[in-house]
CSV table of C-alpha atoms in Angstrom, one decimal:
chain,number,residue,atom,x,y,z
O,30,MET,CA,290.9,183.9,-106.2
O,31,GLY,CA,290.7,182.0,-109.7
O,32,LYS,CA,290.2,184.1,-113.2
O,33,PHE,CA,287.5,182.9,-115.3
O,34,LYS,CA,286.5,183.6,-118.8
O,35,ASP,CA,284.1,186.3,-119.7
O,36,HIS,CA,280.5,185.1,-120.7
O,37,SER,CA,277.1,186.8,-121.3
O,38,TYR,CA,273.6,185.5,-121.8
O,39,ASP,CA,272.5,188.7,-123.6
O,40,GLN,CA,274.5,188.1,-126.7
O,41,LYS,CA,273.2,186.9,-130.1
O,42,VAL,CA,275.3,184.5,-132.3
O,43,PHE,CA,274.4,183.4,-135.8
O,44,ILE,CA,274.8,179.5,-135.9
O,45,PRO,CA,274.1,177.2,-139.1
O,46,VAL,CA,271.5,174.7,-138.1
O,47,SER,CA,271.0,171.4,-139.7
O,48,PHE,CA,267.6,170.4,-138.8
O,49,SER,CA,268.4,166.8,-139.1
O,50,ASP,CA,270.9,167.1,-136.6
O,51,GLN,CA,268.7,168.5,-133.9
O,52,VAL,CA,266.3,165.2,-134.2
O,53,LEU,CA,268.8,162.9,-132.0
O,54,PRO,CA,268.9,159.2,-132.1
O,55,GLY,CA,267.0,157.6,-129.1
O,56,THR,CA,264.7,160.5,-128.3
O,57,PHE,CA,261.1,160.8,-128.5
O,58,GLU,CA,261.2,163.1,-131.2
O,59,TYR,CA,263.1,160.7,-133.4
O,60,THR,CA,260.9,157.9,-132.8
O,61,LEU,CA,257.8,160.3,-133.6
O,62,ASN,CA,260.0,161.6,-136.7
O,63,HIS,CA,260.5,158.1,-137.8
O,64,VAL,CA,256.9,156.6,-137.0
O,65,VAL,CA,255.5,159.5,-138.9
O,66,ASP,CA,257.5,159.4,-142.1
O,67,ASN,CA,258.0,155.9,-142.6
O,68,GLU,CA,255.2,153.7,-140.6
O,69,LEU,CA,251.8,155.8,-141.0
O,70,ASP,CA,249.8,156.1,-144.0
O,71,LEU,CA,248.5,159.6,-143.9
O,72,SER,CA,246.6,159.3,-147.0
O,73,VAL,CA,243.6,159.3,-144.9
O,74,PHE,CA,243.9,163.2,-144.7
O,75,HIS,CA,243.7,163.7,-148.5
O,76,ASP,CA,240.1,163.9,-149.1
O,77,ARG,CA,240.1,167.2,-147.0
O,78,PHE,CA,241.9,169.1,-149.6
O,79,LYS,CA,240.7,170.0,-152.9
O,80,ASN,CA,243.5,172.3,-154.1
O,81,ASP,CA,244.8,170.0,-156.7
O,82,GLU,CA,244.5,172.6,-159.6
O,83,ASN,CA,243.3,175.9,-157.6
O,84,GLY,CA,244.1,177.5,-154.2
O,85,ALA,CA,247.1,177.9,-152.2
O,86,PRO,CA,249.2,174.9,-151.0
O,87,ALA,CA,248.5,173.3,-147.6
O,88,TYR,CA,250.5,172.5,-144.8
O,89,ASP,CA,251.5,168.7,-145.0
O,90,PRO,CA,249.3,166.5,-142.4
O,91,ALA,CA,252.5,164.9,-141.5
O,92,ILE,CA,254.3,168.3,-140.3
O,93,LEU,CA,251.4,169.3,-138.4
O,94,LEU,CA,251.1,165.9,-136.8
O,95,LYS,CA,254.5,165.9,-135.6
O,96,ILE,CA,254.6,169.4,-134.1
O,97,ILE,CA,251.2,168.5,-132.3
O,98,LEU,CA,252.2,165.3,-131.0
O,99,TYR,CA,255.5,166.7,-129.9
O,100,ALA,CA,253.9,169.6,-128.1
O,101,TYR,CA,251.7,167.2,-126.2
O,102,SER,CA,254.6,165.2,-125.4
O,103,ARG,CA,255.8,168.2,-123.5
O,104,GLY,CA,252.5,169.2,-121.9
O,105,ILE,CA,251.8,171.9,-124.2
O,106,VAL,CA,248.0,171.8,-125.8
O,107,SER,CA,247.2,175.6,-126.7
O,108,SER,CA,247.6,176.0,-130.3
O,109,ARG,CA,248.9,179.5,-129.8
O,110,GLU,CA,251.8,177.8,-127.8
O,111,ILE,CA,252.3,175.2,-130.3
O,112,ALA,CA,252.3,177.9,-132.9
O,113,ARG,CA,255.0,179.7,-131.0
O,114,LEU,CA,257.0,176.6,-130.5
O,115,CYS,CA,257.4,176.2,-134.4
O,116,ARG,CA,259.2,179.9,-134.0
O,117,GLU,CA,261.2,179.4,-130.7
O,118,ASN,CA,261.8,175.8,-130.0
O,119,VAL,CA,265.0,174.3,-132.1
O,120,VAL,CA,263.5,170.6,-132.0
O,121,CYS,CA,260.0,171.7,-133.3
O,122,MET,CA,261.6,173.5,-135.8
O,123,ALA,CA,263.3,170.7,-137.0
O,124,LEU,CA,260.4,168.5,-137.0
O,125,SER,CA,258.4,170.8,-139.1
O,126,ALA,CA,261.4,171.7,-141.3
O,127,ASP,CA,261.0,175.5,-140.2
O,128,SER,CA,257.2,175.9,-141.2
O,129,HIS,CA,255.2,178.1,-139.3
O,130,PRO,CA,251.5,177.2,-139.4
O,131,HIS,CA,249.2,179.7,-137.6
O,132,PHE,CA,247.6,178.9,-134.6
O,133,THR,CA,244.1,178.6,-136.1
O,134,THR,CA,245.4,176.2,-139.0
O,135,ILE,CA,246.5,173.9,-135.8
O,136,ALA,CA,243.4,174.3,-133.8
O,137,ASN,CA,241.2,173.4,-136.9
O,138,PHE,CA,243.5,170.4,-137.8
O,139,ILE,CA,243.0,169.1,-134.5
O,140,SER,CA,239.1,169.6,-134.0
O,141,THR,CA,238.3,168.0,-137.4
O,142,MET,CA,240.6,165.1,-137.4
O,143,ASP,CA,237.8,162.9,-135.7
O,144,LYS,CA,237.6,160.8,-138.7
O,145,GLU,CA,241.4,160.4,-139.2
O,146,ILE,CA,242.4,159.7,-135.8
O,147,ALA,CA,241.0,155.6,-135.3
O,148,PRO,CA,243.1,154.8,-138.4
O,149,LEU,CA,245.9,156.4,-136.9
O,150,ILE,CA,245.8,154.5,-133.6
O,151,THR,CA,245.3,151.5,-135.6
O,152,GLN,CA,248.6,152.0,-137.6
O,153,ILE,CA,250.4,152.7,-134.3
O,154,LEU,CA,249.4,149.7,-132.7
O,155,SER,CA,250.4,147.9,-135.9
O,156,VAL,CA,253.9,149.2,-135.5
O,157,CYS,CA,253.9,148.1,-131.8
O,158,TYR,CA,252.9,144.6,-132.7
O,159,ALA,CA,255.8,144.4,-135.4
O,160,ASN,CA,258.1,145.6,-132.9
O,161,HIS,CA,257.0,143.2,-130.3
O,162,VAL,CA,255.9,145.8,-128.0
O,163,ILE,CA,252.5,144.1,-127.5
O,164,GLY,CA,252.2,141.1,-125.3
O,165,GLY,CA,248.4,140.2,-125.8
O,166,ASN,CA,248.0,138.1,-122.4
O,167,MET,CA,246.0,140.3,-120.3
O,168,PHE,CA,244.3,143.9,-120.6
O,169,ALA,CA,243.2,145.9,-118.0
O,170,ILE,CA,240.3,148.2,-118.5
O,171,ASP,CA,239.5,151.4,-116.3
O,172,GLY,CA,238.5,154.9,-116.8
O,173,CYS,CA,240.3,158.3,-115.9
O,174,LYS,CA,237.8,161.2,-115.1
O,175,ILE,CA,239.3,164.7,-116.3
O,176,THR,CA,237.8,168.2,-116.2
O,177,SER,CA,236.5,169.5,-119.3
O,178,ASN,CA,236.4,173.2,-120.6
O,179,CYS,CA,233.4,174.1,-118.9
O,180,SER,CA,232.3,175.3,-115.4
O,181,LYS,CA,229.9,172.7,-113.2
O,182,GLU,CA,228.0,176.0,-111.9
O,183,TRP,CA,226.1,175.8,-115.5
O,184,SER,CA,224.8,172.4,-114.9
O,185,GLY,CA,221.4,171.2,-113.7
O,186,THR,CA,218.2,169.9,-115.1
O,187,LYS,CA,216.0,171.9,-116.7
O,188,GLY,CA,214.0,172.7,-113.7
O,189,GLU,CA,217.0,173.6,-111.7
O,190,LEU,CA,218.3,175.7,-114.5
O,191,PHE,CA,214.7,177.5,-114.8
O,192,LYS,CA,214.9,178.1,-110.7
O,193,LYS,CA,218.5,179.4,-111.3
O,194,ALA,CA,217.1,182.0,-114.0
O,195,LYS,CA,214.5,183.0,-111.5
O,196,LYS,CA,216.9,183.5,-108.9
O,197,ILE,CA,218.9,185.8,-111.1
O,198,ASP,CA,215.7,187.9,-112.0
O,199,GLU,CA,214.8,188.5,-108.6
O,200,SER,CA,218.4,189.6,-107.9
O,201,ILE,CA,218.2,192.2,-110.8
O,202,ARG,CA,214.8,193.3,-109.5
O,203,TYR,CA,216.5,193.9,-106.1
O,204,LEU,CA,219.2,196.3,-107.7
O,205,LEU,CA,216.9,198.1,-109.6
O,206,THR,CA,214.4,198.6,-106.8
O,207,LYS,CA,217.8,200.2,-104.9
O,208,HIS,CA,218.7,202.3,-107.8
O,209,ARG,CA,215.3,204.0,-108.1
O,210,GLU,CA,215.5,204.6,-104.1
O,211,ALA,CA,219.1,206.0,-104.5
O,212,ASP,CA,217.7,208.4,-107.0
O,213,LYS,CA,215.8,210.2,-104.3
O,214,ASN,CA,218.7,210.6,-102.2
O,215,THR,CA,222.4,211.0,-102.2
O,216,TYR,CA,224.4,207.8,-103.2
O,217,ASN,CA,227.9,206.6,-103.7
O,218,GLU,CA,228.5,207.2,-107.8
O,219,SER,CA,231.2,204.6,-107.8
O,220,GLN,CA,229.0,201.9,-106.1
O,221,GLU,CA,226.2,203.0,-108.4
O,222,GLU,CA,228.3,202.2,-111.6
O,223,LYS,CA,229.4,198.5,-109.9
O,224,GLU,CA,226.0,197.7,-109.6
O,225,LYS,CA,225.1,198.8,-113.0
O,226,ALA,CA,227.6,196.5,-114.3
O,227,SER,CA,226.5,193.6,-112.1
O,228,ILE,CA,223.1,194.4,-113.6
O,229,GLU,CA,224.3,193.8,-117.0
O,230,LYS,CA,226.1,190.5,-116.1
O,231,LEU,CA,223.4,189.0,-114.4
O,232,LYS,CA,220.9,189.8,-117.4
O,233,ALA,CA,223.5,188.2,-119.7
O,234,LYS,CA,223.3,185.2,-117.5
O,235,SER,CA,219.4,185.1,-117.2
O,236,GLN,CA,219.2,185.4,-121.1
O,237,LYS,CA,221.9,182.7,-121.8
O,238,ILE,CA,220.0,180.3,-119.2
O,239,ARG,CA,216.5,181.0,-120.9
O,240,GLU,CA,217.9,180.9,-124.6
O,241,TRP,CA,219.5,177.3,-123.9
O,242,LEU,CA,216.3,176.1,-122.1
O,243,SER,CA,214.1,177.2,-125.1
O,244,GLU,CA,216.5,175.3,-127.7
O,245,ASN,CA,217.7,172.2,-125.9
O,246,ASP,CA,215.7,168.8,-124.5
O,247,GLU,CA,215.7,167.6,-121.0
O,248,LYS,CA,218.9,165.2,-120.9
O,249,LEU,CA,218.0,161.8,-119.7
O,250,GLY,CA,220.1,159.0,-117.9
O,251,VAL,CA,220.2,155.2,-118.3
O,252,GLN,CA,217.0,154.9,-116.5
O,253,GLY,CA,215.4,157.5,-118.4
O,254,LYS,CA,215.2,160.0,-115.6
O,255,PRO,CA,216.4,163.6,-116.2
O,256,ILE,CA,219.9,164.1,-115.3
O,257,LYS,CA,222.0,167.4,-115.1
O,258,SER,CA,222.8,169.0,-118.6
O,259,ASN,CA,225.7,171.8,-118.9
O,260,ILE,CA,224.9,175.1,-120.9
O,261,THR,CA,228.7,175.4,-122.1
O,262,ASP,CA,229.2,171.6,-123.1
O,263,ASN,CA,226.1,169.3,-122.8
O,264,GLU,CA,228.1,166.6,-124.0
O,265,SER,CA,230.2,166.4,-120.6
O,266,ALA,CA,228.8,165.2,-117.3
O,267,LYS,CA,229.1,166.1,-113.8
O,268,MET,CA,230.6,163.2,-112.1
O,269,SER,CA,232.6,162.2,-108.9
O,270,SER,CA,236.2,161.7,-108.9
O,271,SER,CA,239.2,161.2,-106.7
O,272,HIS,CA,239.7,165.0,-107.0
O,273,GLY,CA,235.9,165.8,-106.1
O,274,VAL,CA,233.0,166.4,-108.0
O,275,ILE,CA,233.9,167.5,-111.6
O,276,GLN,CA,232.3,168.3,-114.9
O,277,GLY,CA,234.2,166.7,-117.3
O,278,TYR,CA,234.8,163.4,-119.6
O,279,ASN,CA,235.8,159.9,-118.8
O,280,GLY,CA,238.7,158.8,-120.6
O,281,ILE,CA,238.4,155.1,-120.8
O,282,ALA,CA,241.7,152.7,-122.1
O,283,ALA,CA,242.3,149.2,-122.3
O,284,VAL,CA,246.0,148.3,-121.5
O,285,ASP,CA,248.3,145.6,-122.4
O,286,GLU,CA,250.2,143.9,-119.5
O,287,LYS,CA,253.6,143.6,-120.9
O,288,HIS,CA,254.4,147.1,-121.7
O,289,GLN,CA,251.6,149.3,-120.6
O,290,LEU,CA,250.5,149.9,-124.3
O,291,ILE,CA,247.2,151.4,-125.0
O,292,VAL,CA,245.5,149.2,-127.1
O,293,TRP,CA,241.9,150.7,-127.1
O,294,ALA,CA,240.9,154.2,-126.0
O,295,GLU,CA,237.9,156.4,-126.0
O,296,ALA,CA,236.6,159.4,-124.0
O,297,PHE,CA,232.8,159.3,-122.8
O,298,GLY,CA,230.7,162.2,-121.5
O,299,ASP,CA,229.3,160.1,-118.9
O,300,SER,CA,230.5,158.4,-115.5
O,301,THR,CA,228.5,155.1,-116.2
O,302,GLU,CA,231.4,152.9,-117.3
O,303,SER,CA,229.4,149.9,-117.4
O,304,GLN,CA,227.2,150.7,-120.3
O,305,HIS,CA,230.3,151.2,-122.5
O,306,PHE,CA,231.9,147.4,-121.6
O,307,PRO,CA,230.6,145.9,-125.1
O,308,ASP,CA,231.8,148.4,-127.2
O,309,ILE,CA,235.3,148.3,-125.4
O,310,LEU,CA,235.3,144.4,-125.9
O,311,ALA,CA,234.3,145.1,-129.4
O,312,GLY,CA,236.9,147.8,-130.3
O,313,ILE,CA,239.8,145.6,-128.9
O,314,LYS,CA,239.0,142.7,-130.9
O,315,THR,CA,238.5,144.8,-134.0
O,316,ASN,CA,242.0,146.5,-133.3
O,317,PHE,CA,243.5,143.2,-133.2
O,318,SER,CA,241.8,142.0,-136.1
O,319,ASP,CA,243.0,144.9,-138.3
O,320,ILE,CA,246.6,144.7,-137.1
O,321,GLY,CA,246.7,140.9,-138.1
O,322,ALA,CA,247.5,139.9,-134.9
O,323,SER,CA,244.5,137.5,-134.1
O,324,ASP,CA,241.0,137.3,-135.3
O,325,ASP,CA,239.9,136.9,-131.8
O,326,ILE,CA,242.2,137.9,-129.2
O,327,PHE,CA,240.1,136.6,-126.4
O,328,ASP,CA,241.0,133.2,-127.2
O,329,GLU,CA,244.3,134.0,-125.9
O,330,ALA,CA,243.9,137.2,-123.8
O,331,VAL,CA,242.5,137.6,-120.4
O,332,VAL,CA,240.6,140.6,-119.4
O,333,THR,CA,240.3,142.7,-116.0
O,334,ALA,CA,238.2,145.4,-115.2
O,335,ASP,CA,237.1,147.1,-111.7
O,336,SER,CA,233.7,146.9,-110.2
O,337,GLY,CA,232.6,150.1,-112.2
O,338,PHE,CA,232.4,147.9,-115.5
O,339,HIS,CA,230.3,145.1,-113.3
O,340,SER,CA,226.7,144.4,-114.1
O,341,ASN,CA,224.7,141.2,-114.8
O,342,LYS,CA,224.5,142.4,-118.7
O,343,ASN,CA,228.3,142.6,-119.0
O,344,MET,CA,228.6,139.2,-117.1
O,345,GLN,CA,226.1,137.6,-119.4
O,346,LEU,CA,228.1,139.0,-122.4
O,347,ILE,CA,231.6,137.7,-120.9
O,348,LEU,CA,230.2,134.3,-120.0
O,349,GLU,CA,228.2,133.4,-123.3
O,350,ASN,CA,230.9,134.4,-125.2
O,351,ASP,CA,233.6,132.1,-123.3
O,352,ILE,CA,235.8,135.3,-122.5
O,353,THR,CA,238.4,134.7,-119.8
O,354,ALA,CA,237.5,137.9,-117.5
O,355,PHE,CA,237.8,138.8,-114.2
O,356,VAL,CA,235.5,141.8,-113.4
O,357,ALA,CA,235.3,142.9,-109.8
O,358,ASP,CA,232.1,143.7,-108.0
O,359,ASN,CA,231.4,146.2,-105.2
O,360,GLN,CA,231.8,143.7,-102.4
O,361,PHE,CA,235.0,141.6,-103.5
O,362,ARG,CA,237.0,143.2,-100.5
O,363,LYS,CA,234.6,142.0,-98.1
O,364,ARG,CA,234.9,138.6,-99.1
O,365,ASP,CA,238.7,138.7,-99.1
O,366,VAL,CA,240.2,137.2,-95.9
O,367,ARG,CA,243.2,139.6,-96.5
O,368,PHE,CA,241.0,142.5,-95.5
O,369,ASP,CA,239.4,140.9,-92.4
O,370,SER,CA,241.7,143.2,-90.3
O,371,ALA,CA,241.4,146.4,-92.6
O,372,GLN,CA,239.6,148.3,-90.0
O,373,GLU,CA,242.5,148.2,-87.4
O,374,HIS,CA,244.4,150.1,-90.0
O,375,LYS,CA,242.0,153.0,-90.7
O,376,LYS,CA,242.3,156.5,-89.3
O,377,LYS,CA,241.5,156.6,-85.6
O,378,ARG,CA,238.8,158.9,-84.6
O,379,VAL,CA,238.8,161.7,-82.3
O,380,GLU,CA,238.8,160.6,-78.7
O,381,ASN,CA,236.3,162.8,-77.6
O,382,TRP,CA,234.0,161.6,-80.4
O,383,LYS,CA,231.3,159.2,-79.3
O,384,PRO,CA,229.8,156.5,-81.8
O,385,VAL,CA,225.9,156.6,-82.2
O,386,LYS,CA,224.5,153.8,-80.2
O,387,GLY,CA,223.1,151.4,-82.5
O,388,LYS,CA,221.1,147.9,-82.3
O,389,LYS,CA,223.2,144.4,-82.7
O,390,TYR,CA,220.6,142.1,-84.3
O,391,PHE,CA,221.2,138.3,-84.0
O,392,SER,CA,222.6,136.8,-87.2
O,393,ALA,CA,221.4,133.4,-88.7
O,394,ASP,CA,224.9,131.8,-87.3
O,395,GLU,CA,223.1,132.8,-83.7
O,396,PHE,CA,220.4,130.5,-84.2
O,397,THR,CA,221.2,126.6,-83.4
O,398,TYR,CA,219.8,123.5,-84.7
O,399,ASP,CA,218.9,120.9,-82.1
O,400,GLU,CA,219.0,117.4,-83.5
O,401,ARG,CA,216.8,115.8,-80.8
O,402,CYS,CA,213.9,117.7,-81.5
O,403,GLY,CA,214.9,118.5,-85.1
O,404,ARG,CA,214.0,122.1,-84.7
O,405,LEU,CA,216.0,125.3,-84.8
O,406,ILE,CA,216.1,127.4,-81.5
O,407,CYS,CA,216.4,131.0,-81.5
O,408,PRO,CA,218.8,133.0,-78.9
O,409,ALA,CA,215.9,133.2,-76.6
O,410,GLY,CA,215.1,129.4,-76.5
O,411,PHE,CA,212.0,129.1,-78.4
O,412,ALA,CA,211.9,126.5,-81.2
O,413,MET,CA,211.0,127.8,-84.8
O,414,ARG,CA,208.9,125.8,-87.4
O,415,VAL,CA,209.9,125.0,-90.9
O,416,LYS,CA,208.5,127.6,-93.3
O,417,CYS,CA,210.1,126.4,-96.6
O,418,ARG,CA,212.3,122.8,-97.0
O,419,ASN,CA,213.4,123.3,-100.5
O,420,LEU,CA,214.5,127.1,-100.3
O,421,GLN,CA,216.4,128.1,-103.2
O,422,SER,CA,218.4,131.4,-103.2
O,423,SER,CA,221.0,132.8,-105.5
O,424,GLY,CA,222.0,129.2,-106.3
O,425,TYR,CA,221.8,127.8,-103.0
O,426,THR,CA,219.3,125.5,-101.4
O,427,GLY,CA,218.3,125.5,-97.8
O,428,VAL,CA,215.7,125.6,-95.2
O,429,ALA,CA,213.9,128.5,-94.2
O,430,TYR,CA,212.5,128.9,-90.7
O,431,ILE,CA,210.0,131.3,-88.9
O,432,GLY,CA,209.4,132.1,-85.3
O,433,GLU,CA,206.0,131.6,-83.4
O,434,ARG,CA,204.0,134.7,-83.1
O,435,LYS,CA,203.0,134.5,-79.5
O,436,ASN,CA,206.7,133.7,-78.6
O,437,CYS,CA,207.8,136.9,-80.8
O,438,ARG,CA,205.6,139.2,-79.7
O,439,SER,CA,206.2,138.7,-76.0
O,440,CYS,CA,210.1,137.8,-76.2
O,441,SER,CA,212.3,140.1,-74.3
O,442,LEU,CA,214.8,139.9,-76.9
O,443,ARG,CA,212.7,141.1,-79.8
O,444,SER,CA,214.5,144.6,-79.6
O,445,ARG,CA,217.7,142.6,-80.9
O,446,CYS,CA,216.0,140.1,-83.1
O,447,ILE,CA,213.5,141.9,-85.3
O,448,ARG,CA,214.0,145.4,-87.0
O,449,LYS,CA,210.7,146.5,-87.5
O,450,ALA,CA,207.7,146.8,-85.2
O,451,THR,CA,205.0,145.8,-87.5
O,452,THR,CA,206.9,142.2,-88.2
O,453,ALA,CA,205.0,139.4,-86.3
O,454,ALA,CA,207.7,136.9,-86.2
O,455,ARG,CA,211.4,136.4,-87.4
O,456,GLN,CA,212.6,134.4,-90.1
O,457,VAL,CA,215.8,132.7,-90.9
O,458,MET,CA,217.5,130.9,-93.5
O,459,LYS,CA,220.0,128.1,-93.3
O,460,LEU,CA,221.8,127.6,-96.5
O,461,ASP,CA,223.3,124.2,-97.1
O,462,GLY,CA,224.5,123.4,-100.5
O,463,VAL,CA,224.7,124.7,-104.1
O,464,CYS,CA,221.6,123.8,-106.1
O,465,GLY,CA,222.2,121.7,-108.7
O,466,ASP,CA,219.4,122.7,-111.4
O,467,TRP,CA,219.1,126.2,-110.2
O,468,LYS,CA,220.2,128.7,-112.7
O,469,ILE,CA,222.0,131.5,-110.6
O,470,SER,CA,222.6,134.8,-111.9
O,471,TYR,CA,225.6,135.9,-114.4
O,472,THR,CA,226.5,138.4,-111.5
O,473,GLU,CA,226.9,135.5,-109.3
O,474,GLN,CA,228.7,133.2,-111.5
O,475,MET,CA,231.4,135.7,-111.9
O,476,LYS,CA,231.7,136.1,-108.4
O,477,ARG,CA,232.6,132.6,-107.9
O,478,ILE,CA,234.9,132.6,-110.5
O,479,PHE,CA,236.8,135.8,-109.2
O,480,ASP,CA,237.0,134.4,-105.9
O,481,LYS,CA,239.1,131.7,-106.9
O,482,PRO,CA,242.7,132.3,-105.7
O,483,GLU,CA,244.2,132.2,-109.0
O,484,SER,CA,241.6,134.6,-110.3
O,485,ARG,CA,242.4,137.1,-107.5
O,486,SER,CA,246.1,136.9,-108.4
O,487,ILE,CA,245.4,137.6,-112.0
O,488,TYR,CA,243.1,140.4,-111.1
O,489,SER,CA,245.9,141.7,-108.7
O,490,LYS,CA,247.9,143.0,-111.9
O,491,ARG,CA,245.1,145.1,-113.0
O,492,MET,CA,246.1,148.4,-110.9
O,493,GLY,CA,249.7,148.1,-111.6
O,494,THR,CA,249.1,147.8,-115.6
O,495,VAL,CA,246.4,150.4,-116.1
O,496,GLU,CA,247.1,153.0,-113.5
O,497,PRO,CA,250.4,154.3,-114.2
O,498,VAL,CA,249.1,154.8,-117.7
O,499,PHE,CA,246.8,157.2,-116.3
O,500,GLY,CA,249.4,158.9,-114.0
O,501,ASN,CA,252.0,159.4,-117.1
O,502,ILE,CA,248.9,160.8,-119.0
O,503,ARG,CA,248.0,163.3,-116.4
O,504,SER,CA,251.2,164.1,-114.6
O,505,THR,CA,254.0,163.6,-116.9
O,506,LEU,CA,252.2,164.7,-120.0
O,507,GLY,CA,250.3,167.0,-118.6
O,508,LEU,CA,246.6,166.5,-119.4
O,509,ASP,CA,244.8,167.6,-116.2
O,510,ARG,CA,242.2,169.1,-118.3
O,511,PHE,CA,240.6,168.8,-121.7
O,512,THR,CA,240.6,172.1,-123.7
O,513,LEU,CA,238.3,171.5,-126.3
O,514,ARG,CA,234.2,171.0,-125.9
O,515,SER,CA,232.0,168.5,-127.5
O,516,LYS,CA,232.5,164.6,-127.1
O,517,LYS,CA,233.9,164.5,-130.8
O,518,LYS,CA,236.9,167.0,-130.1
O,519,VAL,CA,237.7,165.9,-126.7
O,520,ASN,CA,237.9,162.2,-127.7
O,521,VAL,CA,240.3,163.5,-130.7
O,522,GLN,CA,242.4,165.2,-127.6
O,523,TRP,CA,242.4,162.1,-125.6
O,524,LEU,CA,243.4,159.8,-128.6
O,525,LEU,CA,246.4,162.1,-129.6
O,526,PHE,CA,247.7,161.9,-126.0
O,527,CYS,CA,247.0,157.9,-125.8
O,528,MET,CA,249.2,158.0,-129.2
O,529,VAL,CA,252.0,160.3,-127.5
O,530,HIS,CA,252.1,157.4,-124.8
O,531,ASN,CA,252.3,154.6,-127.2
O,532,ILE,CA,254.9,156.1,-129.1
O,533,GLY,CA,256.9,156.5,-126.1
O,534,LYS,CA,256.7,153.0,-125.5
O,535,ILE,CA,257.9,152.4,-129.1
O,536,GLN,CA,261.0,154.7,-128.2
O,537,LYS,CA,261.6,152.6,-124.9
O,538,TYR,CA,261.1,149.0,-125.9
O,539,SER,CA,261.2,148.6,-129.7
O,540,LYS,CA,264.3,146.7,-130.9
O,541,ALA,CA,264.2,148.2,-134.1
């Protein structure tokens, strides 16, 4: 048997440490250290300090920014854990020059940098542009829904929250009544103590709801109707995501195709992405103008976005400003011949399951035109008369036909032709061409642009551009939940993670 040298992990050794030697070239922390010290103008933080003549010296914003971004790159978002890194992690000690800021200092710095974060993002983009990390040819826009630091159980309209408070009060009355009856009889003391504690908790919940209802107004949606508020963080929203229904924020980002660099980002407390589309385009244009890349980047770049950003108003904005954009609608797959066989590949149903019997109605294609009599013939063999010869619908021209009432009423195929019993006769539209003078909707115009083979080819790059970015932020960097509350603070945290992502791209692709 071989002999090995003794070793022990319990021993302690005093080692001379040079902080500059701990930050190794080629690593993320080396790039972070270089960018913060040499590329960023941190004078934007100077206005928050008023200790030129009096007061204790403050921690350098460069130090705080380095340790926060380094911690975020390791998936650590807790200010207490970040403060612990400064004491125990050699790399973090090197980045902070052995500074030990208190966790409250770190937390306050993050939550109050909403005014300074935007200039920092622009400066990072400037570094990326100078090092040829930005392509500027195609931008993919999408949103990533992330849980917030509040429970969806505290969500509801004012009416729903009021009902919830009433139910809690009823539970309290039930427990109190139970206690009065128990006083007359023998009762388990331990159970009584538990119920007393439950009463106190329920009273606190009821009081919390009623205080919030008295101090806050109803939250209204895009259509002016009441939507669910949240007592803990009312700027967050209840939204559907790939992880189910969550209470959270939608982190939207515009990503450059070349190296998946984030060129614009912001977190919103709603799931209606389409209403933010004009702000996104304006933000991208402003960022590229500020870094000196282009006065109007949309003269050169293409924009792609999924169906969540599709609306007639947004399509009007694109087309009237001559922006080359391909925005999918919610029916774009059904118009793609490549999806004709999609049903074959879907999960097979259970063998014992029987589908609900439904009616199959005759489509317009099953009504044939008889050239001899010049009339449309229905599947039952009856001739239909012309209702309108110059029909214009969705930018197309055609002819509208309607059946004779006497034929439709007694027709043996009526159940397969007419859906409603109150409908007297079947109507059919036969479209024959595009209307020359008819002004089609902006949505329809985008559909026609989108359905071109070259357009769909460009759009196919969207998912491979933006989705890996969200995968990196959520899985690799570990942002699976916002730890702050309110839109302002959550947006800062979202942008800090976007900065970490972009600095990683500088590390990987910069030639300098």
